[in-house]
PDB file of C-alpha atoms in Angstrom:
ATOM      1  CA  SER Q 576     -70.184  26.973 -20.514  1.00  0.00           C
ATOM      2  CA  GLN Q 577     -67.978  25.835 -17.661  1.00  0.00           C
ATOM      3  CA  GLN Q 578     -68.242  22.173 -16.767  1.00  0.00           C
ATOM      4  CA  GLY Q 579     -66.147  22.473 -13.634  1.00  0.00           C
ATOM      5  CA  GLU Q 580     -65.918  25.100 -10.955  1.00  0.00           C
ATOM      6  CA  GLU Q 581     -62.820  25.316  -8.795  1.00  0.00           C
ATOM      7  CA  ASP Q 582     -62.760  26.465  -5.223  1.00  0.00           C
ATOM      8  CA  PRO Q 583     -61.169  28.590  -3.898  1.00  0.00           C
ATOM      9  CA  GLN Q 584     -60.611  31.083  -6.703  1.00  0.00           C
ATOM     10  CA  ALA Q 585     -57.325  32.113  -5.116  1.00  0.00           C
ATOM     11  CA  LEU Q 586     -55.111  30.528  -2.478  1.00  0.00           C
ATOM     12  CA  SER Q 587     -51.993  31.892  -0.840  1.00  0.00           C
ATOM     13  CA  ILE Q 588     -49.789  29.653   1.307  1.00  0.00           C
ATOM     14  CA  GLN Q 589     -46.283  29.484   2.703  1.00  0.00           C
ATOM     15  CA  GLU Q 590     -43.667  27.274   1.116  1.00  0.00           C
ATOM     16  CA  GLY Q 591     -43.754  23.821   2.660  1.00  0.00           C
ATOM     17  CA  GLU Q 592     -47.486  23.896   3.410  1.00  0.00           C
ATOM     18  CA  ASN Q 593     -50.024  21.750   1.618  1.00  0.00           C
ATOM     19  CA  ALA Q 594     -52.434  23.240  -0.916  1.00  0.00           C
ATOM     20  CA  THR Q 595     -55.898  21.823  -1.528  1.00  0.00           C
ATOM     21  CA  MET Q 596     -58.082  22.838  -4.446  1.00  0.00           C
ATOM     22  CA  ASN Q 597     -61.581  21.584  -5.084  1.00  0.00           C
ATOM     23  CA  CYS Q 598     -63.561  21.127  -8.268  1.00  0.00           C
ATOM     24  CA  SER Q 599     -67.249  20.519  -8.778  1.00  0.00           C
ATOM     25  CA  TYR Q 600     -68.682  19.441 -12.106  1.00  0.00           C
ATOM     26  CA  LYS Q 601     -72.140  19.186 -13.574  1.00  0.00           C
ATOM     27  CA  THR Q 602     -72.580  16.193 -15.864  1.00  0.00           C
ATOM     28  CA  SER Q 603     -71.495  12.568 -15.712  1.00  0.00           C
ATOM     29  CA  ILE Q 604     -67.869  12.019 -16.595  1.00  0.00           C
ATOM     30  CA  ASN Q 605     -65.598   9.244 -17.816  1.00  0.00           C
ATOM     31  CA  ASN Q 606     -62.575  10.917 -16.323  1.00  0.00           C
ATOM     32  CA  LEU Q 607     -61.502  14.173 -14.763  1.00  0.00           C
ATOM     33  CA  GLN Q 608     -58.204  15.906 -15.448  1.00  0.00           C
ATOM     34  CA  TRP Q 609     -56.175  18.574 -13.711  1.00  0.00           C
ATOM     35  CA  TYR Q 610     -53.984  21.054 -15.574  1.00  0.00           C
ATOM     36  CA  ARG Q 611     -51.542  23.700 -14.474  1.00  0.00           C
ATOM     37  CA  GLN Q 612     -50.888  27.045 -16.160  1.00  0.00           C
ATOM     38  CA  ASN Q 613     -48.054  29.392 -15.351  1.00  0.00           C
ATOM     39  CA  SER Q 614     -48.852  33.043 -15.969  1.00  0.00           C
ATOM     40  CA  GLY Q 615     -48.999  33.826 -19.689  1.00  0.00           C
ATOM     41  CA  ARG Q 616     -48.145  30.279 -20.697  1.00  0.00           C
ATOM     42  CA  GLY Q 617     -49.948  27.237 -22.051  1.00  0.00           C
ATOM     43  CA  LEU Q 618     -51.552  24.529 -19.937  1.00  0.00           C
ATOM     44  CA  VAL Q 619     -49.712  21.448 -18.784  1.00  0.00           C
ATOM     45  CA  HIS Q 620     -51.485  18.197 -17.961  1.00  0.00           C
ATOM     46  CA  LEU Q 621     -50.888  17.055 -14.390  1.00  0.00           C
ATOM     47  CA  ILE Q 622     -53.020  14.019 -13.703  1.00  0.00           C
ATOM     48  CA  LEU Q 623     -56.113  12.159 -14.898  1.00  0.00           C
ATOM     49  CA  ILE Q 624     -58.472  10.186 -12.680  1.00  0.00           C
ATOM     50  CA  ARG Q 625     -61.044   7.825 -14.150  1.00  0.00           C
ATOM     51  CA  SER Q 626     -64.635   7.672 -12.955  1.00  0.00           C
ATOM     52  CA  ASN Q 627     -64.076   4.238 -11.381  1.00  0.00           C
ATOM     53  CA  GLU Q 628     -61.109   5.493  -9.346  1.00  0.00           C
ATOM     54  CA  ARG Q 629     -61.404   7.247  -6.005  1.00  0.00           C
ATOM     55  CA  GLU Q 630     -57.845   8.388  -5.453  1.00  0.00           C
ATOM     56  CA  LYS Q 631     -54.679   8.749  -7.469  1.00  0.00           C
ATOM     57  CA  HIS Q 632     -51.151   9.863  -6.663  1.00  0.00           C
ATOM     58  CA  SER Q 633     -48.385  11.320  -8.781  1.00  0.00           C
ATOM     59  CA  GLY Q 634     -45.312  12.588  -6.966  1.00  0.00           C
ATOM     60  CA  ARG Q 635     -46.470  15.385  -4.623  1.00  0.00           C
ATOM     61  CA  LEU Q 636     -49.953  15.388  -6.181  1.00  0.00           C
ATOM     62  CA  ARG Q 637     -52.941  13.555  -4.793  1.00  0.00           C
ATOM     63  CA  VAL Q 638     -56.281  13.639  -6.559  1.00  0.00           C
ATOM     64  CA  THR Q 639     -59.570  12.353  -5.219  1.00  0.00           C
ATOM     65  CA  LEU Q 640     -62.852  11.877  -7.025  1.00  0.00           C
ATOM     66  CA  ASP Q 641     -66.333  11.551  -5.563  1.00  0.00           C
ATOM     67  CA  THR Q 642     -68.751  10.851  -8.382  1.00  0.00           C
ATOM     68  CA  SER Q 643     -71.753  10.834  -6.031  1.00  0.00           C
ATOM     69  CA  LYS Q 644     -71.007  14.455  -5.141  1.00  0.00           C
ATOM     70  CA  LYS Q 645     -69.640  15.309  -8.593  1.00  0.00           C
ATOM     71  CA  SER Q 646     -66.505  16.685  -7.024  1.00  0.00           C
ATOM     72  CA  SER Q 647     -62.752  16.263  -7.095  1.00  0.00           C
ATOM     73  CA  SER Q 648     -59.879  17.644  -5.096  1.00  0.00           C
ATOM     74  CA  LEU Q 649     -56.232  18.245  -5.891  1.00  0.00           C
ATOM     75  CA  LEU Q 650     -53.741  18.208  -3.043  1.00  0.00           C
ATOM     76  CA  ILE Q 651     -50.199  19.464  -3.527  1.00  0.00           C
ATOM     77  CA  THR Q 652     -48.020  18.451  -0.615  1.00  0.00           C
ATOM     78  CA  ALA Q 653     -44.909  20.280   0.606  1.00  0.00           C
ATOM     79  CA  SER Q 654     -45.513  23.181  -1.760  1.00  0.00           C
ATOM     80  CA  ARG Q 655     -42.678  25.054  -3.420  1.00  0.00           C
ATOM     81  CA  ALA Q 656     -42.484  28.567  -4.828  1.00  0.00           C
ATOM     82  CA  ALA Q 657     -42.326  26.963  -8.282  1.00  0.00           C
ATOM     83  CA  ASP Q 658     -45.839  25.565  -7.727  1.00  0.00           C
ATOM     84  CA  THR Q 659     -47.192  29.117  -8.067  1.00  0.00           C
ATOM     85  CA  ALA Q 660     -49.616  28.865 -10.981  1.00  0.00           C
ATOM     86  CA  SER Q 661     -53.284  28.523 -11.863  1.00  0.00           C
ATOM     87  CA  TYR Q 662     -54.800  25.072 -11.608  1.00  0.00           C
ATOM     88  CA  PHE Q 663     -57.789  23.915 -13.654  1.00  0.00           C
ATOM     89  CA  CYS Q 664     -59.962  20.864 -13.562  1.00  0.00           C
ATOM     90  CA  ALA Q 665     -61.398  19.630 -16.833  1.00  0.00           C
ATOM     91  CA  SER Q 666     -63.742  16.961 -18.083  1.00  0.00           C
ATOM     92  CA  TYR Q 667     -65.460  16.024 -21.304  1.00  0.00           C
ATOM     93  CA  SER Q 668     -68.882  17.577 -21.700  1.00  0.00           C
ATOM     94  CA  GLY Q 669     -70.814  14.394 -22.386  1.00  0.00           C
ATOM     95  CA  ALA Q 670     -70.952  11.099 -24.192  1.00  0.00           C
ATOM     96  CA  GLY Q 671     -69.319  11.374 -27.591  1.00  0.00           C
ATOM     97  CA  SER Q 672     -68.188  14.935 -27.031  1.00  0.00           C
ATOM     98  CA  TYR Q 673     -64.652  15.998 -27.832  1.00  0.00           C
ATOM     99  CA  GLN Q 674     -65.011  19.196 -25.819  1.00  0.00           C
ATOM    100  CA  LEU Q 675     -62.681  19.081 -22.854  1.00  0.00           C
ATOM    101  CA  THR Q 676     -64.336  21.721 -20.698  1.00  0.00           C
ATOM    102  CA  PHE Q 677     -62.391  23.657 -18.087  1.00  0.00           C
ATOM    103  CA  GLY Q 678     -63.344  25.395 -14.876  1.00  0.00           C
ATOM    104  CA  LYS Q 679     -62.302  28.943 -14.007  1.00  0.00           C
ATOM    105  CA  GLY Q 680     -59.290  27.761 -12.067  1.00  0.00           C
ATOM    106  CA  THR Q 681     -57.662  28.285  -8.703  1.00  0.00           C
ATOM    107  CA  LYS Q 682     -54.782  30.744  -8.606  1.00  0.00           C
ATOM    108  CA  LEU Q 683     -52.191  29.401  -6.187  1.00  0.00           C
ATOM    109  CA  SER Q 684     -49.465  31.617  -4.764  1.00  0.00           C
ATOM    110  CA  VAL Q 685     -46.706  29.918  -2.769  1.00  0.00           C
ATOM    111  CA  ILE Q 686     -44.725  32.412  -0.716  1.00  0.00           C
ATOM    112  CA  PRO Q 687     -41.039  31.544  -0.181  1.00  0.00           C
TER     113      PRO Q 687
ATOM    114  CA  ASP J 518     -41.120  15.062 -30.033  1.00  0.00           C
ATOM    115  CA  THR J 519     -41.225  18.821 -30.166  1.00  0.00           C
ATOM    116  CA  GLY J 520     -44.228  20.338 -28.474  1.00  0.00           C
ATOM    117  CA  VAL J 521     -47.192  22.180 -29.937  1.00  0.00           C
ATOM    118  CA  SER J 522     -46.002  25.338 -31.658  1.00  0.00           C
ATOM    119  CA  GLN J 523     -48.091  28.480 -32.116  1.00  0.00           C
ATOM    120  CA  ASP J 524     -47.343  31.569 -34.161  1.00  0.00           C
ATOM    121  CA  PRO J 525     -47.352  34.470 -33.611  1.00  0.00           C
ATOM    122  CA  ARG J 526     -47.070  34.552 -29.831  1.00  0.00           C
ATOM    123  CA  HIS J 527     -48.381  38.095 -29.706  1.00  0.00           C
ATOM    124  CA  LYS J 528     -50.504  40.074 -32.136  1.00  0.00           C
ATOM    125  CA  ILE J 529     -51.724  43.640 -31.780  1.00  0.00           C
ATOM    126  CA  THR J 530     -54.227  44.779 -34.363  1.00  0.00           C
ATOM    127  CA  LYS J 531     -56.755  47.506 -34.944  1.00  0.00           C
ATOM    128  CA  ARG J 532     -60.458  46.849 -34.804  1.00  0.00           C
ATOM    129  CA  GLY J 533     -61.779  45.684 -38.154  1.00  0.00           C
ATOM    130  CA  GLN J 534     -58.576  44.022 -39.309  1.00  0.00           C
ATOM    131  CA  ASN J 535     -58.226  40.312 -40.030  1.00  0.00           C
ATOM    132  CA  VAL J 536     -55.785  38.146 -38.125  1.00  0.00           C
ATOM    133  CA  THR J 537     -54.584  34.595 -38.620  1.00  0.00           C
ATOM    134  CA  PHE J 538     -52.970  32.271 -36.110  1.00  0.00           C
ATOM    135  CA  ARG J 539     -51.079  29.114 -36.944  1.00  0.00           C
ATOM    136  CA  CYS J 540     -50.720  25.954 -34.881  1.00  0.00           C
ATOM    137  CA  ASP J 541     -48.303  23.106 -35.518  1.00  0.00           C
ATOM    138  CA  PRO J 542     -49.348  20.117 -33.389  1.00  0.00           C
ATOM    139  CA  ILE J 543     -47.125  17.391 -32.047  1.00  0.00           C
ATOM    140  CA  SER J 544     -46.019  15.206 -34.909  1.00  0.00           C
ATOM    141  CA  GLU J 545     -48.511  12.429 -35.742  1.00  0.00           C
ATOM    142  CA  HIS J 546     -51.175  13.717 -33.371  1.00  0.00           C
ATOM    143  CA  ASN J 547     -54.406  13.362 -35.284  1.00  0.00           C
ATOM    144  CA  ARG J 548     -56.590  15.486 -32.987  1.00  0.00           C
ATOM    145  CA  LEU J 549     -56.272  19.256 -32.844  1.00  0.00           C
ATOM    146  CA  TYR J 550     -58.228  21.729 -30.724  1.00  0.00           C
ATOM    147  CA  TRP J 551     -58.553  25.506 -30.517  1.00  0.00           C
ATOM    148  CA  TYR J 552     -59.461  27.222 -27.271  1.00  0.00           C
ATOM    149  CA  ARG J 553     -59.865  30.849 -26.250  1.00  0.00           C
ATOM    150  CA  GLN J 554     -58.941  32.143 -22.824  1.00  0.00           C
ATOM    151  CA  THR J 555     -59.673  35.566 -21.373  1.00  0.00           C
ATOM    152  CA  LEU J 556     -58.051  36.981 -18.263  1.00  0.00           C
ATOM    153  CA  GLY J 557     -59.021  35.178 -15.083  1.00  0.00           C
ATOM    154  CA  GLN J 558     -61.052  32.534 -16.898  1.00  0.00           C
ATOM    155  CA  GLY J 559     -60.473  28.968 -17.932  1.00  0.00           C
ATOM    156  CA  PRO J 560     -59.964  28.021 -21.574  1.00  0.00           C
ATOM    157  CA  GLU J 561     -63.172  27.897 -23.627  1.00  0.00           C
ATOM    158  CA  PHE J 562     -63.508  25.341 -26.404  1.00  0.00           C
ATOM    159  CA  LEU J 563     -63.755  26.733 -29.926  1.00  0.00           C
ATOM    160  CA  THR J 564     -63.323  23.852 -32.335  1.00  0.00           C
ATOM    161  CA  TYR J 565     -61.932  20.358 -32.861  1.00  0.00           C
ATOM    162  CA  PHE J 566     -60.340  18.568 -35.815  1.00  0.00           C
ATOM    163  CA  GLN J 567     -59.708  14.904 -36.339  1.00  0.00           C
ATOM    164  CA  ASN J 568     -57.169  14.773 -39.123  1.00  0.00           C
ATOM    165  CA  GLU J 569     -58.459  17.341 -41.646  1.00  0.00           C
ATOM    166  CA  ALA J 570     -62.130  17.047 -40.661  1.00  0.00           C
ATOM    167  CA  GLN J 571     -63.621  19.719 -38.414  1.00  0.00           C
ATOM    168  CA  LEU J 572     -65.919  17.591 -36.267  1.00  0.00           C
ATOM    169  CA  GLU J 573     -67.082  19.942 -33.565  1.00  0.00           C
ATOM    170  CA  LYS J 574     -67.563  23.695 -33.275  1.00  0.00           C
ATOM    171  CA  SER J 575     -68.647  25.769 -30.333  1.00  0.00           C
ATOM    172  CA  ARG J 576     -71.420  28.308 -30.642  1.00  0.00           C
ATOM    173  CA  LEU J 577     -68.691  30.752 -29.537  1.00  0.00           C
ATOM    174  CA  LEU J 578     -67.221  30.356 -33.002  1.00  0.00           C
ATOM    175  CA  SER J 579     -69.136  33.115 -34.793  1.00  0.00           C
ATOM    176  CA  ASP J 580     -69.146  33.470 -38.567  1.00  0.00           C
ATOM    177  CA  ARG J 581     -66.166  35.833 -38.252  1.00  0.00           C
ATOM    178  CA  PHE J 582     -64.068  32.898 -37.068  1.00  0.00           C
ATOM    179  CA  SER J 583     -62.858  30.160 -39.382  1.00  0.00           C
ATOM    180  CA  ALA J 584     -60.467  27.330 -38.734  1.00  0.00           C
ATOM    181  CA  GLU J 585     -58.836  24.957 -41.163  1.00  0.00           C
ATOM    182  CA  ARG J 586     -56.540  21.973 -41.072  1.00  0.00           C
ATOM    183  CA  PRO J 587     -56.046  21.342 -44.764  1.00  0.00           C
ATOM    184  CA  LYS J 588     -53.654  18.400 -44.726  1.00  0.00           C
ATOM    185  CA  GLY J 589     -54.343  17.073 -41.279  1.00  0.00           C
ATOM    186  CA  SER J 590     -51.148  18.562 -39.905  1.00  0.00           C
ATOM    187  CA  PHE J 591     -50.945  22.282 -39.081  1.00  0.00           C
ATOM    188  CA  SER J 592     -54.051  24.377 -38.505  1.00  0.00           C
ATOM    189  CA  THR J 593     -54.961  28.032 -38.929  1.00  0.00           C
ATOM    190  CA  LEU J 594     -57.521  30.098 -37.060  1.00  0.00           C
ATOM    191  CA  GLU J 595     -58.631  33.266 -38.820  1.00  0.00           C
ATOM    192  CA  ILE J 596     -60.645  36.050 -37.245  1.00  0.00           C
ATOM    193  CA  GLN J 597     -62.184  38.497 -39.681  1.00  0.00           C
ATOM    194  CA  ARG J 598     -63.225  42.064 -38.840  1.00  0.00           C
ATOM    195  CA  THR J 599     -61.770  41.839 -35.342  1.00  0.00           C
ATOM    196  CA  GLU J 600     -63.611  43.397 -32.424  1.00  0.00           C
ATOM    197  CA  GLN J 601     -62.244  44.496 -29.054  1.00  0.00           C
ATOM    198  CA  GLY J 602     -64.081  41.572 -27.483  1.00  0.00           C
ATOM    199  CA  ASP J 603     -61.868  39.204 -29.473  1.00  0.00           C
ATOM    200  CA  SER J 604     -58.885  40.190 -27.319  1.00  0.00           C
ATOM    201  CA  ALA J 605     -57.810  36.967 -25.643  1.00  0.00           C
ATOM    202  CA  MET J 606     -55.241  34.202 -25.609  1.00  0.00           C
ATOM    203  CA  TYR J 607     -55.883  31.668 -28.361  1.00  0.00           C
ATOM    204  CA  LEU J 608     -54.621  28.253 -27.364  1.00  0.00           C
ATOM    205  CA  CYS J 609     -54.042  25.253 -29.578  1.00  0.00           C
ATOM    206  CA  ALA J 610     -53.799  21.712 -28.294  1.00  0.00           C
ATOM    207  CA  SER J 611     -53.266  18.313 -29.850  1.00  0.00           C
ATOM    208  CA  SER J 612     -53.668  14.735 -28.769  1.00  0.00           C
ATOM    209  CA  VAL J 613     -53.648  11.073 -29.757  1.00  0.00           C
ATOM    210  CA  LYS J 614     -50.775   9.767 -31.772  1.00  0.00           C
ATOM    211  CA  VAL J 615     -51.934   7.476 -34.573  1.00  0.00           C
ATOM    212  CA  GLY J 616     -51.876   3.888 -33.450  1.00  0.00           C
ATOM    213  CA  GLN J 617     -51.788   4.701 -29.758  1.00  0.00           C
ATOM    214  CA  ALA J 618     -54.552   4.637 -27.185  1.00  0.00           C
ATOM    215  CA  ASN J 619     -56.367   7.862 -26.370  1.00  0.00           C
ATOM    216  CA  THR J 620     -55.473   8.877 -22.833  1.00  0.00           C
ATOM    217  CA  GLY J 621     -57.720  11.944 -23.003  1.00  0.00           C
ATOM    218  CA  GLU J 622     -54.779  14.208 -22.226  1.00  0.00           C
ATOM    219  CA  LEU J 623     -54.321  17.360 -24.282  1.00  0.00           C
ATOM    220  CA  PHE J 624     -50.945  18.886 -25.064  1.00  0.00           C
ATOM    221  CA  PHE J 625     -51.128  22.669 -25.277  1.00  0.00           C
ATOM    222  CA  GLY J 626     -49.025  25.232 -27.069  1.00  0.00           C
ATOM    223  CA  GLU J 627     -47.919  28.468 -25.430  1.00  0.00           C
ATOM    224  CA  GLY J 628     -50.773  30.389 -27.024  1.00  0.00           C
ATOM    225  CA  SER J 629     -51.179  33.408 -29.273  1.00  0.00           C
ATOM    226  CA  ARG J 630     -52.172  36.543 -27.407  1.00  0.00           C
ATOM    227  CA  LEU J 631     -54.397  38.879 -29.416  1.00  0.00           C
ATOM    228  CA  THR J 632     -54.942  42.518 -28.494  1.00  0.00           C
ATOM    229  CA  VAL J 633     -57.509  44.423 -30.524  1.00  0.00           C
ATOM    230  CA  LEU J 634     -57.241  48.195 -30.188  1.00  0.00           C
TER     231      LEU J 634
END
């Protein structure tokens, strides 16, 4: 089952614009992670935010977490064509679980 | 460190045949995971190893699927009597170097794409 659900499913923007993707999850979490996947490739870890954090930055990435709403957002600023990929949020299914559970992803297209 | 290596990258087989995928994790990572991903979906957890022990299995892992990690290093995922519904990308990931803190981050290989005709 999917722990997280990303929104929107697909997003198309012009190069230089900002891209915002949202993720909602179901159960309590210790942390929430975002991954990126280029077409036909493996996933690459982008950023992890812990449940006691509200915001985190890494380069052009900004992640927020609202545990009261069980939601997170990923903002990519000043997007580039190379940012074209699918983005997934992921969290562990529950206490003691080793299952990192992924959402269905947001497919981002950045048009040059 | 080299990354997670998966072999083969692509496999085309006929329904009913057996297939085996191999995963070589990052050196000294003691945790190894298998995931399955179909088109347009996120990865779905199949199974997890800590060293050579298989500690968690998804109900998705039917009795036609078996995974091993005999010496706590590389792992194999075998699918017996393949069905068309098994067509997917099979992803391997590893994490946690011995002696280091667990960040929760998984390192993925490039995947093995299976097509069952």
